[in-house]
Coordinates of C-alpha atoms in Angstrom, one line a residue:
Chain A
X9 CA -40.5 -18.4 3.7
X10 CA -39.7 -15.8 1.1
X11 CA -39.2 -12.9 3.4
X12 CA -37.2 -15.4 5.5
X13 CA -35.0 -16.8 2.7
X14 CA -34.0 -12.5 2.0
X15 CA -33.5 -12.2 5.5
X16 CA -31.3 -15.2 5.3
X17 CA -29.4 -13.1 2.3
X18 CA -29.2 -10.1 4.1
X19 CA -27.4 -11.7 7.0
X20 CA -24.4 -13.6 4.3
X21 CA -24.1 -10.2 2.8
X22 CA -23.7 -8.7 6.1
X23 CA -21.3 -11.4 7.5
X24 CA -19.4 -11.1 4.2
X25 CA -19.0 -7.2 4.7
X26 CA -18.2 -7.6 8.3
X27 CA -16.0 -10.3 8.8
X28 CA -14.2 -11.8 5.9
X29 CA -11.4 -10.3 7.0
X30 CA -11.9 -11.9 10.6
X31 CA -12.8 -15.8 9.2
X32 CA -10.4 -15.8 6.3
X33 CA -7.3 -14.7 8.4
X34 CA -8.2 -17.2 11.1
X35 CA -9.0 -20.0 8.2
X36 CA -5.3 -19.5 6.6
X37 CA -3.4 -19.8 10.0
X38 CA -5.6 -23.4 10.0
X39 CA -4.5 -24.4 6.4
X40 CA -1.1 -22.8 6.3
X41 CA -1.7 -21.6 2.7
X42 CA -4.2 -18.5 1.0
X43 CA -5.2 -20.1 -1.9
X44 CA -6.8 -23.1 0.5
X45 CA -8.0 -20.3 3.1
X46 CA -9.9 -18.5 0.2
X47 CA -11.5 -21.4 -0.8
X48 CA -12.8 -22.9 2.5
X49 CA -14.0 -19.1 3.1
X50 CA -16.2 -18.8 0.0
X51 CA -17.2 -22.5 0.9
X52 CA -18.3 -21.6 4.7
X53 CA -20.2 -18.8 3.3
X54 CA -22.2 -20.7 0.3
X55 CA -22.8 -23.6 3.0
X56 CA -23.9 -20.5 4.9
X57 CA -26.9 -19.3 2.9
X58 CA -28.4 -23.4 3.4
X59 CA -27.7 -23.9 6.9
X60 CA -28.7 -20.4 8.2
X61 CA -32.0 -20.8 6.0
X62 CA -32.7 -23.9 7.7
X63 CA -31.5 -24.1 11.7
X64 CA -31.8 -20.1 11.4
X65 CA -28.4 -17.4 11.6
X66 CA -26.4 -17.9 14.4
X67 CA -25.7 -15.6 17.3
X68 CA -22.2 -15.0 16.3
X69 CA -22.4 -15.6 12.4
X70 CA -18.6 -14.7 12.3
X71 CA -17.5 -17.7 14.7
X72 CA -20.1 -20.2 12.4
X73 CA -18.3 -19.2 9.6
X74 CA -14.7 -19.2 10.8
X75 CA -15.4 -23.0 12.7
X76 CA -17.2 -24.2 9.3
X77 CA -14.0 -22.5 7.1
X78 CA -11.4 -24.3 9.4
X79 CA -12.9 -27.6 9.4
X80 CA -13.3 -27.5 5.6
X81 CA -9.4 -26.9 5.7
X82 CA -8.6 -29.5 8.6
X83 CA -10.3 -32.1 5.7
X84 CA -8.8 -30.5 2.6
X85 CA -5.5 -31.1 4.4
X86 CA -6.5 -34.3 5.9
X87 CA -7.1 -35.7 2.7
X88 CA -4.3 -34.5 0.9
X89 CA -2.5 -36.0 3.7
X90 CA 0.0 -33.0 4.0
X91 CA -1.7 -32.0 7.8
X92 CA 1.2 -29.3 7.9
X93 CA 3.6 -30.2 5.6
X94 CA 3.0 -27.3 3.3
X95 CA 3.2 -24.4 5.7
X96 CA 5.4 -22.2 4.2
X97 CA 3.2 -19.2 5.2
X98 CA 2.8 -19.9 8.6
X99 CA 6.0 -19.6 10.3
X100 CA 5.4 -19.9 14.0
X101 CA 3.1 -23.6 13.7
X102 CA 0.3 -22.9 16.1
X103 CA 0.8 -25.2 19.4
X104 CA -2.7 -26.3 20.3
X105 CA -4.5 -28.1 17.9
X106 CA -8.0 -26.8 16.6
X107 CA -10.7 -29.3 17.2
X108 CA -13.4 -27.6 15.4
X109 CA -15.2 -26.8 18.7
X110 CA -17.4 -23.4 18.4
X111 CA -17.0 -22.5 21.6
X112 CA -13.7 -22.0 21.9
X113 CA -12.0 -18.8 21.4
X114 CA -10.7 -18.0 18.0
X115 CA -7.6 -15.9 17.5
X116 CA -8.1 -12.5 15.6
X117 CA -5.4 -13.0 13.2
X118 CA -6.9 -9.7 10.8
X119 CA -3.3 -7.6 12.1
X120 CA -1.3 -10.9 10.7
X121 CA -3.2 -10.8 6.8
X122 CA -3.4 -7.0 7.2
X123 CA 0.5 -6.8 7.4
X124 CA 1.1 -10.4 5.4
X125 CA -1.0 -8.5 1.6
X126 CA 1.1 -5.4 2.9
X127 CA 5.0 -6.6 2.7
X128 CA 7.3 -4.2 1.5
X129 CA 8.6 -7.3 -0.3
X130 CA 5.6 -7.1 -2.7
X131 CA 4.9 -4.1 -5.4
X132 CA 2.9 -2.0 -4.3
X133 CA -0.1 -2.1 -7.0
X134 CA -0.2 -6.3 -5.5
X135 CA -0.5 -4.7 -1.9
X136 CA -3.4 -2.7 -2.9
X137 CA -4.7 -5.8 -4.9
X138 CA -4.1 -8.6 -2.0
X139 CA -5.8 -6.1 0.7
X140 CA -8.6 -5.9 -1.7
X141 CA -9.0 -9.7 -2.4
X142 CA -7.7 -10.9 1.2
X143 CA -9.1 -8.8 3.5
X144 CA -12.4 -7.0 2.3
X145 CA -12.8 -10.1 0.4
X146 CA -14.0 -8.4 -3.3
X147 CA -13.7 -10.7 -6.8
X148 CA -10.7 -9.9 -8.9
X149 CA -13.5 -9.1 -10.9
X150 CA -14.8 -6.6 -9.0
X151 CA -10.8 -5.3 -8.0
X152 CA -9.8 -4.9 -11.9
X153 CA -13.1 -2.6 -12.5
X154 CA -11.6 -0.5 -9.9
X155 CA -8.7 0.1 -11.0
X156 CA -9.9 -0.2 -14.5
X157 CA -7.2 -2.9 -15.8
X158 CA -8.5 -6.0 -17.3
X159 CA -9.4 -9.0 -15.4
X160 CA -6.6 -11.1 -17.0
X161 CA -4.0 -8.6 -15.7
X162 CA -5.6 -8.6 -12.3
X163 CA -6.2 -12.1 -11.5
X164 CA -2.4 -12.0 -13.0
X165 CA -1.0 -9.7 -10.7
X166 CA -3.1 -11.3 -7.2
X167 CA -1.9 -14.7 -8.2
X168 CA 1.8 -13.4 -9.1
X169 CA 1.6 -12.0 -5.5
X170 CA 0.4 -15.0 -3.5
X171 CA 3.0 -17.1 -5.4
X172 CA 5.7 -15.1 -3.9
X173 CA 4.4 -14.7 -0.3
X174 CA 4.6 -18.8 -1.0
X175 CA 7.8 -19.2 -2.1
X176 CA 9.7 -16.4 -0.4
X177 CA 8.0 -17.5 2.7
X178 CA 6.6 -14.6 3.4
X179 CA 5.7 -14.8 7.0
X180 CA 2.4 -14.6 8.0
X181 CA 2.8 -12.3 11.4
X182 CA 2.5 -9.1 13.1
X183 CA 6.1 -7.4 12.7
X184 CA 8.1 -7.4 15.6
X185 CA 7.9 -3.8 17.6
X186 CA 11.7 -2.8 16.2
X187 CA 9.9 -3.1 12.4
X188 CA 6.5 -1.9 13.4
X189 CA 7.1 1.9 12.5
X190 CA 8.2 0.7 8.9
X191 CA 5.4 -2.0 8.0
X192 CA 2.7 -0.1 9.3
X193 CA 3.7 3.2 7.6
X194 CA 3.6 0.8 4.4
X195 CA -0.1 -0.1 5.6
X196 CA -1.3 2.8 6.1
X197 CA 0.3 4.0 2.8
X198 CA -2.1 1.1 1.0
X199 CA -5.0 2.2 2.3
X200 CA -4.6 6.1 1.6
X201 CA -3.4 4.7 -2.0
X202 CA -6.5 3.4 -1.7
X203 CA -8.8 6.4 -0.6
X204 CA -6.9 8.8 -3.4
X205 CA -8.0 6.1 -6.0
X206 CA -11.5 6.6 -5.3
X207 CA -11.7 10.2 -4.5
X208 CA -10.0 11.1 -7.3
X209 CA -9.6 8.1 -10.0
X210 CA -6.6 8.8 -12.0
X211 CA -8.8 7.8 -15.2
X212 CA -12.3 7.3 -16.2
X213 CA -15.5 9.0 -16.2
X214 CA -16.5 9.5 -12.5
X215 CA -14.6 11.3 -10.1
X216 CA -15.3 9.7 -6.8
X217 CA -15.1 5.8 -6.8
X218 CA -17.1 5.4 -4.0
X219 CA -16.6 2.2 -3.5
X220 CA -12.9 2.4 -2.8
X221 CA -13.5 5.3 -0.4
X222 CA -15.7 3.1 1.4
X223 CA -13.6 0.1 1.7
X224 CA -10.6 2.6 2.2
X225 CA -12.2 4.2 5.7
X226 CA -13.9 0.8 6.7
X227 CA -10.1 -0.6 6.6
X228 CA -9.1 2.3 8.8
X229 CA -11.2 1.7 11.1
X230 CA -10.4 -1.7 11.5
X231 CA -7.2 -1.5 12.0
X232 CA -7.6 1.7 14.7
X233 CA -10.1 -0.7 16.3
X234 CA -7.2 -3.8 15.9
X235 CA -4.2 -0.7 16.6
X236 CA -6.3 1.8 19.1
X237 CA -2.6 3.5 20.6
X238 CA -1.1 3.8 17.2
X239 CA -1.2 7.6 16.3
X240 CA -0.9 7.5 12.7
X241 CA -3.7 5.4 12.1
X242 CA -6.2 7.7 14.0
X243 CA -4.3 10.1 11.9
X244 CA -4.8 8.5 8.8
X245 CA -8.6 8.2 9.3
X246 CA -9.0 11.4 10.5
X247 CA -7.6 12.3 7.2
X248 CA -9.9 10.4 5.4
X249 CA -13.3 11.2 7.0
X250 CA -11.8 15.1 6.5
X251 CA -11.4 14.5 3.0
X252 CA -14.3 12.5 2.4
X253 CA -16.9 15.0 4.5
X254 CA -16.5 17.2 1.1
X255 CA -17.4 14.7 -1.2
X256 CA -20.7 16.3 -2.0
X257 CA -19.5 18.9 -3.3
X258 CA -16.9 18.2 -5.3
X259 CA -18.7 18.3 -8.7
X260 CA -21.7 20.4 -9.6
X261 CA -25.1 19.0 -10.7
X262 CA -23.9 19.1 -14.3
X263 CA -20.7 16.9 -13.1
X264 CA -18.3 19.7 -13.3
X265 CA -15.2 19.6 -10.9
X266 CA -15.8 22.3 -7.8
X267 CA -12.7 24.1 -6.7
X268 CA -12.4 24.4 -3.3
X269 CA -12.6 27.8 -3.2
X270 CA -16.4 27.5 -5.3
X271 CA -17.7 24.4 -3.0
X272 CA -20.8 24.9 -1.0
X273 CA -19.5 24.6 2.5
X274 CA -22.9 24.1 3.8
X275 CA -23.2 21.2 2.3
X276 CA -20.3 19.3 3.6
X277 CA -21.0 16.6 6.0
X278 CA -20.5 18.2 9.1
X279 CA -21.1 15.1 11.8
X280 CA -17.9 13.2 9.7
X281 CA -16.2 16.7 10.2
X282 CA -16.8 17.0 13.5
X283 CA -15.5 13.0 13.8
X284 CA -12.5 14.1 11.5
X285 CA -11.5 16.6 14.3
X286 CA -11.6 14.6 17.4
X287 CA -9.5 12.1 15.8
X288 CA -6.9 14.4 14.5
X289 CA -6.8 16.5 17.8
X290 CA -6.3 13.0 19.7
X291 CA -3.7 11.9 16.8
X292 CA -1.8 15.4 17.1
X293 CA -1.3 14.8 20.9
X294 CA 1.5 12.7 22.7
X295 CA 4.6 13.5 21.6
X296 CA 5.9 14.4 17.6
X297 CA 3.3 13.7 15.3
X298 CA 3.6 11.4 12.1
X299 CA 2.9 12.6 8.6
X300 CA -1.2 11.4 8.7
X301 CA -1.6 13.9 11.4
X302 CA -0.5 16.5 10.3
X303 CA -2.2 16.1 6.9
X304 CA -5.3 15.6 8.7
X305 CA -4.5 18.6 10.7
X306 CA -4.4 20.5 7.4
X307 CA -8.1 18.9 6.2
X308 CA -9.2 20.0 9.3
X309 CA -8.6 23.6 9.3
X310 CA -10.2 23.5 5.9
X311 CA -13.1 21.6 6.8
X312 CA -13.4 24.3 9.8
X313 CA -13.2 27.5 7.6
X314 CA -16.1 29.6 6.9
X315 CA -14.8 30.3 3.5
X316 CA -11.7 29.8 1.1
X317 CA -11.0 33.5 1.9
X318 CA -11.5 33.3 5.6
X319 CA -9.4 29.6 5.7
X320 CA -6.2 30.1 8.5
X321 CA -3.8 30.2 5.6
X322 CA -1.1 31.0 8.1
X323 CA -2.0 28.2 10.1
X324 CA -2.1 25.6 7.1
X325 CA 1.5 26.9 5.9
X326 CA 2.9 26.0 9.0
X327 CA 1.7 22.5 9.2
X328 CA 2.9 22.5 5.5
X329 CA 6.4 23.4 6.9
X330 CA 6.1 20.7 9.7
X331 CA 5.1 18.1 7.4
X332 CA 7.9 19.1 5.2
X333 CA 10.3 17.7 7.3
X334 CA 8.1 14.6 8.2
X335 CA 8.1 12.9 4.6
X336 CA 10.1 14.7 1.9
X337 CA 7.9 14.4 -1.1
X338 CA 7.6 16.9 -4.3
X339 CA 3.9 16.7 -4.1
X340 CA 3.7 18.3 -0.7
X341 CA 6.1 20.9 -1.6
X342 CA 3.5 21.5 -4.5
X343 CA 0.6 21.4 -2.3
X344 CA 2.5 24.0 0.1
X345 CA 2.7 26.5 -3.1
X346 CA -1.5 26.7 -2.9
X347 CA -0.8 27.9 0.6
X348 CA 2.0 30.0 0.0
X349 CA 0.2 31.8 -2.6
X350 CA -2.7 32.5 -0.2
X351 CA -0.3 34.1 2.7
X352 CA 2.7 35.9 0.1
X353 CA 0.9 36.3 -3.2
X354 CA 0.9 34.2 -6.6
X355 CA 4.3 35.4 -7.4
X356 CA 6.1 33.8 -4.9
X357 CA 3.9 30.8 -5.1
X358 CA 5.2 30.7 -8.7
X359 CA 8.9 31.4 -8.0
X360 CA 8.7 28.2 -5.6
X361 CA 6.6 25.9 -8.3
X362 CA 9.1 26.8 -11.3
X363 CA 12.1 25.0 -8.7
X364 CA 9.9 22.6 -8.4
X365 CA 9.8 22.1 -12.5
X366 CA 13.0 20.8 -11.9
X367 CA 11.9 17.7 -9.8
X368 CA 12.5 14.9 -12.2
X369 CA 10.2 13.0 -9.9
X370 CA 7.4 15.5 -10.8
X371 CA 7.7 15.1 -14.4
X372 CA 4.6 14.2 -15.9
X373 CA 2.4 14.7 -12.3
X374 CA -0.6 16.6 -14.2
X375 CA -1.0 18.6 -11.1
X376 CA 2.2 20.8 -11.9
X377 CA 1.1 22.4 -15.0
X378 CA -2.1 22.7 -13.2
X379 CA -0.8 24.6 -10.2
X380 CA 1.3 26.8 -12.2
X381 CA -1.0 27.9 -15.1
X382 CA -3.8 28.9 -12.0
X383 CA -0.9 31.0 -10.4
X384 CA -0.2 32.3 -14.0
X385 CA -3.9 33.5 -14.1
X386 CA -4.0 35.2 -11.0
X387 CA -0.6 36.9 -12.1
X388 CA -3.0 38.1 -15.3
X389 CA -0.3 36.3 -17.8
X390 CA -2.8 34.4 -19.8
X391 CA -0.8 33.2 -22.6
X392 CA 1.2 31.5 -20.6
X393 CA -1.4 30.3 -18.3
X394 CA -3.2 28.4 -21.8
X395 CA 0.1 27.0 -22.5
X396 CA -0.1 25.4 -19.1
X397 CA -3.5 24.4 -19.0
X398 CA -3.0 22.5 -22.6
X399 CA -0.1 20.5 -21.2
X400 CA -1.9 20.1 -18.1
X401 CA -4.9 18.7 -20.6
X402 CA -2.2 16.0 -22.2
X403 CA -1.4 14.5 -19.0
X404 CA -5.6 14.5 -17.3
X405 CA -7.0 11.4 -17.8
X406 CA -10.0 11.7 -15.7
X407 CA -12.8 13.0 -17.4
X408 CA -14.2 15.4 -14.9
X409 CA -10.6 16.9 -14.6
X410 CA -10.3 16.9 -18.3
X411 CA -13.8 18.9 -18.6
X412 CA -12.4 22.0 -15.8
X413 CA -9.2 22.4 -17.5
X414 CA -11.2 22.3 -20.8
X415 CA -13.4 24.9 -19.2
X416 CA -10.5 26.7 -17.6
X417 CA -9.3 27.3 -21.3
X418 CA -12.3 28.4 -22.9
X419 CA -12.2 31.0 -19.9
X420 CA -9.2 32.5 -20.9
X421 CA -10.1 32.2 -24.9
X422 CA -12.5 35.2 -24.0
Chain B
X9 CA 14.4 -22.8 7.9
X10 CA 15.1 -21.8 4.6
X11 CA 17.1 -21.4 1.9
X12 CA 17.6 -18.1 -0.1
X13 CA 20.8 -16.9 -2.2
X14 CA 22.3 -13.5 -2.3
X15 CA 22.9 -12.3 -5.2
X16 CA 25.6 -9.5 -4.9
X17 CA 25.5 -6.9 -7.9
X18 CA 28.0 -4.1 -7.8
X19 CA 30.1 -1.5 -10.5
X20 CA 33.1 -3.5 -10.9
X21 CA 34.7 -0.6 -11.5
X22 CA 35.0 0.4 -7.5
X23 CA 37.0 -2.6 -6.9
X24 CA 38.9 -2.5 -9.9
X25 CA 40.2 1.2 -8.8
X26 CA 40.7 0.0 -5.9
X27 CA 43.3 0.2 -3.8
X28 CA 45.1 -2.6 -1.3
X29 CA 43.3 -1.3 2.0
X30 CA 40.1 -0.9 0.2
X31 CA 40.3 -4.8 -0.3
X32 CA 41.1 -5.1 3.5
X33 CA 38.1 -3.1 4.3
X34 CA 36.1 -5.3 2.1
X35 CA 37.7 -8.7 3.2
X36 CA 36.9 -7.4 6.8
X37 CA 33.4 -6.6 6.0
X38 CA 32.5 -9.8 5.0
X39 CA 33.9 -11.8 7.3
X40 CA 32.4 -9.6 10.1
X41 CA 28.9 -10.3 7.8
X42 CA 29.5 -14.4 8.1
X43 CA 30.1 -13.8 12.0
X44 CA 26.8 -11.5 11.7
X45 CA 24.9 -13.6 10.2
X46 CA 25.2 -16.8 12.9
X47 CA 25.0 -13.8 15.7
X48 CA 21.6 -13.4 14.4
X49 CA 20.0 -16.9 14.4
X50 CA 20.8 -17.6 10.8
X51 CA 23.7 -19.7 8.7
X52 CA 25.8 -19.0 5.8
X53 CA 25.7 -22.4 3.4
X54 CA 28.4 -21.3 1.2
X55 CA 29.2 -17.9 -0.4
X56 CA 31.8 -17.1 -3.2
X57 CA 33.3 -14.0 -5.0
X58 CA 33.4 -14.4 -8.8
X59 CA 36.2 -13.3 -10.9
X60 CA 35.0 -9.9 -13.3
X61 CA 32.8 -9.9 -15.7
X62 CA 35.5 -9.7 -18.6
X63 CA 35.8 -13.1 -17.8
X64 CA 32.4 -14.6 -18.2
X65 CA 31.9 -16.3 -21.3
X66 CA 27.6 -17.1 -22.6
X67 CA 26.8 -19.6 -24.3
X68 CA 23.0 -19.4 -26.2
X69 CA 22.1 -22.1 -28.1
X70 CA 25.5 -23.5 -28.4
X71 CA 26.4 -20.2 -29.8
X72 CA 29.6 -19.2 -27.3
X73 CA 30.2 -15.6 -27.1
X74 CA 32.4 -12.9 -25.2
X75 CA 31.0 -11.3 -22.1
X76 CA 28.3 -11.7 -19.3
X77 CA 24.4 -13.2 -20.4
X78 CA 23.2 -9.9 -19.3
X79 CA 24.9 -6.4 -20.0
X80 CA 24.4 -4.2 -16.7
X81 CA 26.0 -1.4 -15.2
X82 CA 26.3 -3.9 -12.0
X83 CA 27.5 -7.0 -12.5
X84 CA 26.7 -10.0 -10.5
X85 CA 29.8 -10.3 -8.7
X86 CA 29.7 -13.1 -5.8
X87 CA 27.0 -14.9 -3.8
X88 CA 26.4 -16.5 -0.6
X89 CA 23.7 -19.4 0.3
X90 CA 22.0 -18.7 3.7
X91 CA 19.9 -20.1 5.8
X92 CA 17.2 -18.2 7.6
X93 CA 13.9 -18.8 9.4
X94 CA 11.5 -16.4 7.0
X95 CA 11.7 -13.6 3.9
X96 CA 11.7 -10.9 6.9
X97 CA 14.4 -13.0 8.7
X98 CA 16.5 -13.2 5.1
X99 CA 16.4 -9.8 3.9
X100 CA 17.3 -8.7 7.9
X101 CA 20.6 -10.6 7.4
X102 CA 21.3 -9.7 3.8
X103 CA 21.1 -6.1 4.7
X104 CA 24.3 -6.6 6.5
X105 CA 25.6 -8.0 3.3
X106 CA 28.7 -5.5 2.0
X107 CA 27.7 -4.2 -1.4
X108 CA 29.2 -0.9 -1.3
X109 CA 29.2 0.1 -4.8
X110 CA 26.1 -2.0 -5.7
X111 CA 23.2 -4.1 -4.1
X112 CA 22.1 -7.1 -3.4
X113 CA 19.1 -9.5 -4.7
X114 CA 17.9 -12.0 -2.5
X115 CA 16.1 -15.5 -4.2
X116 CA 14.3 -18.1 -2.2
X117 CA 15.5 -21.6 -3.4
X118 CA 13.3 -23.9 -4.7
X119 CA 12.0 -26.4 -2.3
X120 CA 12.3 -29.8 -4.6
X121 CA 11.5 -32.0 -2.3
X122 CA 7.7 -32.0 -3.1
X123 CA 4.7 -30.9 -1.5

């Protein structure tokens, strides 16, 4: 019975991991609301650990849950006696009434909550939130510690969020095809938001959240399995299984940041890698490719190289170039100077970085100071290289960074 | 449907250099907007312009003073009241909304009627 009852727990856990996203988007088109939704979810899934430890877990444990969810709102609503009054969320009312029967087909409604935590309309820190909350279904609790704010702020900012999707009548639908480009570029910009956070959190002691990276690639994979023609999310999880096959060694045993250049190549995971590029080379093809291609392209050819040295630094220039004139952003151009250093030489890597300087929207990025004192190092001007690496040590918040540009320093010192 | 205002926000200071076909252009543009805005499935309740902010007067605690509640570089200038089906269906229509030396703000009215 004891074995059974773990088993039983091991089955929840699994149906909360797997489909959350599936029985809490169907449960809000049933009761018009998210606040409702979430708590006929939780509900289904508490009722969940009784009846599955008693008539055993269903074949489908994602339909038992959905069906138990949707009823649980049907009576909530029935009770109130507001069956549909209050569905501001729900534009389009669904036509045939839901009879609780678990036989009958339910509507995956993940791409409508994917696209509803994802409005433009809302900041983006409440997109990241909601898409936390809503669709991989993780406590505020639990969503705060990520992003290392407190729990007041964060329950704050989700309810904030949900209020306004309320009252501004957010819709909850899948954008028509003439907004589709838009919204889903916002998407897919959550979930990388997401991936950077936990490859490389902007504070705090460990470098790699791994939490967030895993909830980042499970997302993209759902919504390439919910999206399978749309380019730029293959692209965008090629991109992260690229990035994230070199999570190994990114610090040493001692928790020192790796540089590229220093990582042990062997080590990298090479089946993700080898994933990584058949998604990018099927993402590249058909036509212009978006900006998560071509990024991934760029991961790729790294991933591929034998070394740092032997890395087609021509190659990755180019795709720089192309990408360039995909999204204008300072950061790429600064991410294009490591490239153009490798192929022309640290000084005209530098030239390029001090126009950069003058990017008001890259005042403050830590990685500028950072760029430019390595260039300065190569160039053999260490004074000026210190110089850099202190400012670049006022503006590190992450302790692992801190500890290599503290390093980097005491290098220099010598 | 639903309700949402506009709120329009723009440098006085265009209009108040402006000459007598720029107001044309702008008279034009908003009437072209109104027929936009029934072309696309949605209704314009009521809309007004507001004279400059040099002539709003704020009153805080019965304290009456000179000037606007707010000091911005864009002023709330005029409004309209529209109709429309969701936020996505608003904010398409108030796109169309002429604000050339400003922007616009768009505020879901509350629903009073309980529930």
């Amino acid at each position: 019975v004891i074995d059974g009852d773990a088993d039983v727990r091991r089955a929840v856990a699994d149906a909360h991991r797997r489909e959350w996203a599936f029985v809490l988007a169907a449960t809000a088109r049933v009761a018009g609301d998210l606040d409702l939704a979430e708590e006929c979810v939780q509900d289904a899934y508490l009722a969940a650990l009784d009846a599955w430890t008693r008539q055993g877990v269903p074949n489908n444990p994602g339909a038992w849950l959905t069906t138990t969810a949707r009823r649980r709102a049907l009576d909530a609503l029935r009770r109130a006696g507001t069956l549909r009054a209050k569905l501001p969320l729900l534009v389009e009312p669904e036509t045939s009434s839901f009879d609780g029967d678990a036989d009958e087909a339910i509507p995956d409604d993940r791409l409508r909550l994917i696209f509803t935590c994802c409005h433009p309309a809302l900041a983006l820190e409440a997109q990241v939130a909601l898409t936390l909350r809503l669709v991989c279904g993780l406590t505020t609790t639990e969503i705060a510690g990520a992003f290392l704010v407190s729990e007041t702020t964060m329950a704050a900012r989700v309810t904030r969020a949900k209020k306004k999707i309320s009252a501004a009548r957010i819709a909850y639908r899948v954008p028509e095809p003439a907004e589709l480009p838009d919204r889903l570029l916002a998407v897919l910009v959550v979930l990388h938001l997401l991936f950077t956070t936990g490859h490389s959190a902007p504070a705090g002691d460990r470098l790699v959240r791994s939490d967030l990276v895993a909830r980042s690639i499970g997302l993209a994979r759902m919504l390439l399995t919910l999206m399978p023609d749309e380019r730029e999310v293959r692209g965008l999880l090629a991109l992260l299984v690229l990035t994230d096959a070199r999570h190994a060694t990114r610090v040493d045993d001692t928790g020192r940041l790796v540089l590229l250049a220093d990582q042990d190549r062997s080590r990298w995971n090479h089946a993700a890698i080898a994933e990584g590029d058949r998604l990018v080379r099927d993402a590249l093809r058909g036509g212009r490719p978006g900006r998560f291609a071509v990024q991934a392209a760029i991961a790729a050819l790294h991933a591929q190289a034998p070394s740092y040295a032997d890395t087609d630094w021509h190659q990755v220039l180019g795709l720089y170039d192309i990408l360039a004139t995909l999204w204008s952003s300072p950061v790429v151009e600064l991410n294009r100077t490591v490239a153009l250093s490798m192929v022309a030489g640290p000084a005209v890597a530098l030239a390029r970085v001090d126009e950069l300087a003058e990017d008001p929207r890259l005042a403050g990025y830590r990685y500028l100071p950072a760029t430019r004192a390595d260039l300065l190092r190569q160039l053999g001007r260490y004074n000026e290289a210190v110089q850099e690496y202190r400012t670049a040590l006022t503006l590190a918040e992450n302790a692992t960074e801190r500890r290599f540009l503290t390093d980097r320093l005491a290098e220099l010192a010598e | 449907m639903a309700e949402y205002l506009i709120l329009i926000y723009e440098e006085e200071k265009g209009y108040a250099d402006g000459t007598p076909e720029l107001f044309a252009e702008v008279m034009a543009a908003h009437n072209r907007f109104a027929e936009q805005v029934v072309e696309q499935g949605g209704q314009i309740v009521t809309g007004r312009a507001l004279q400059p902010s040099a002539t709003a007067t704020s009153i805080r605690n019965d304290v009456v003073t000179d000037g606007p509640f707010v000091e911005t570089k864009e002023n709330f200038g005029g409004y309209y009241l529209i109709e429309a089906k969701d936020l996505d269906h608003a904010l398409a229509l108030s796109k169309l909304c002429p604000a050339r030396f400003g922007g616009v703000e768009v505020r879901p009215i509350m629903d009073m009627s309980g529930g």
